[in-house]
C-alpha positions as a printed Julia matrix, in Angstrom:
82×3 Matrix{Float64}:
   0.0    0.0     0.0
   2.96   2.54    1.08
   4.41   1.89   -2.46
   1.05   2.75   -4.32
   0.53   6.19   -2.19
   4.16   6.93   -3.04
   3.57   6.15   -6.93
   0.64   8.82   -6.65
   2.4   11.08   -5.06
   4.82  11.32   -7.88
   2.31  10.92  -10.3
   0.84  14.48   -8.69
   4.26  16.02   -8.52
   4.68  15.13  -12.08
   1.18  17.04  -12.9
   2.25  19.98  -10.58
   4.85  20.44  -13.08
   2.94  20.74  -16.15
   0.49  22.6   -14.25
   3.11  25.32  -13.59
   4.65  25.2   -17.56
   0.55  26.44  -17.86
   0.7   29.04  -15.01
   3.86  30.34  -16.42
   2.75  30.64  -20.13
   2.31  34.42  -21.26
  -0.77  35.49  -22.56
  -0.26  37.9   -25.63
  -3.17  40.42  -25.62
  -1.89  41.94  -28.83
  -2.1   38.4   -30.94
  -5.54  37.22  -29.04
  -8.79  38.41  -29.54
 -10.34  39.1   -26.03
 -12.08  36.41  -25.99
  -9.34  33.76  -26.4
  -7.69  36.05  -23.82
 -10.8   35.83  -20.79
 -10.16  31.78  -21.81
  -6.53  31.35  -21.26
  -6.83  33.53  -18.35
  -9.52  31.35  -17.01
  -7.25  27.84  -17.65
  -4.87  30.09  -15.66
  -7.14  30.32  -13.02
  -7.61  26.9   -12.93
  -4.32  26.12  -13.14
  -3.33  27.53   -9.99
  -6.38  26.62   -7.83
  -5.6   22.66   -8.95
  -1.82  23.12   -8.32
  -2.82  24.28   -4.39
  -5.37  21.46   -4.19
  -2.24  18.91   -5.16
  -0.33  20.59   -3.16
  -2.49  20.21   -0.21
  -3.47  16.56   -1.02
   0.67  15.73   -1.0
   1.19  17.16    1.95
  -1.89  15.19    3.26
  -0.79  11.86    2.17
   3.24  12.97    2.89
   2.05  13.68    6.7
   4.17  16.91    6.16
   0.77  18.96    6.6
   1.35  22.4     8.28
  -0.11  22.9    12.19
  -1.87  25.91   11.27
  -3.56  24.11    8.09
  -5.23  22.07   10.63
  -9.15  23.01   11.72
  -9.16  25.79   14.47
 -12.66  26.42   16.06
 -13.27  29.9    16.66
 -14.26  30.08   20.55
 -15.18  33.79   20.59
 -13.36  36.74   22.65
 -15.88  36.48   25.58
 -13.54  34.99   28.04
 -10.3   37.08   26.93
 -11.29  40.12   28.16
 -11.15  40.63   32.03
């Protein structure tokens, strides 16, 4: 099982890079016609929200998950003023 969560996780580093050659492709505004533009700055868009998504989900599986990524239940400020 370790081996198959490991050949994922490079599977999802692989499409983090060709997520990024998309991210980091320049949109000319002078050769598109503004609609081709809204378009490639929408696959842009999605682009980056997927790449933080993967991101997340590798740090997930990798148990290298930040502390402060974790649920924090807002108590209110009622008892922190005295």
């Amino acid at each position: 099982m370790e081996d198959r969560r490991n050949t994922v996780i490079l599977a999802a580093e692989k499409a983090l890079i060709e997520l990024e050659k998309v991210i980091r492709q320049n949109i000319d505004l002078v050769e598109l016609d503004p609609e081709k533009a809204k378009t490639a700055a929408q696959a842009k868009w999605v682009a980056i929200e997927d790449s933080l998504k993967i991101i997340d989900k590798i740090e997930e599986l990798s148990g290298k998950q930040n502390e402060s990524k974790k649920n924090k239940t807002f108590l209110g400020v009622e008892n922190r003023i005295k």
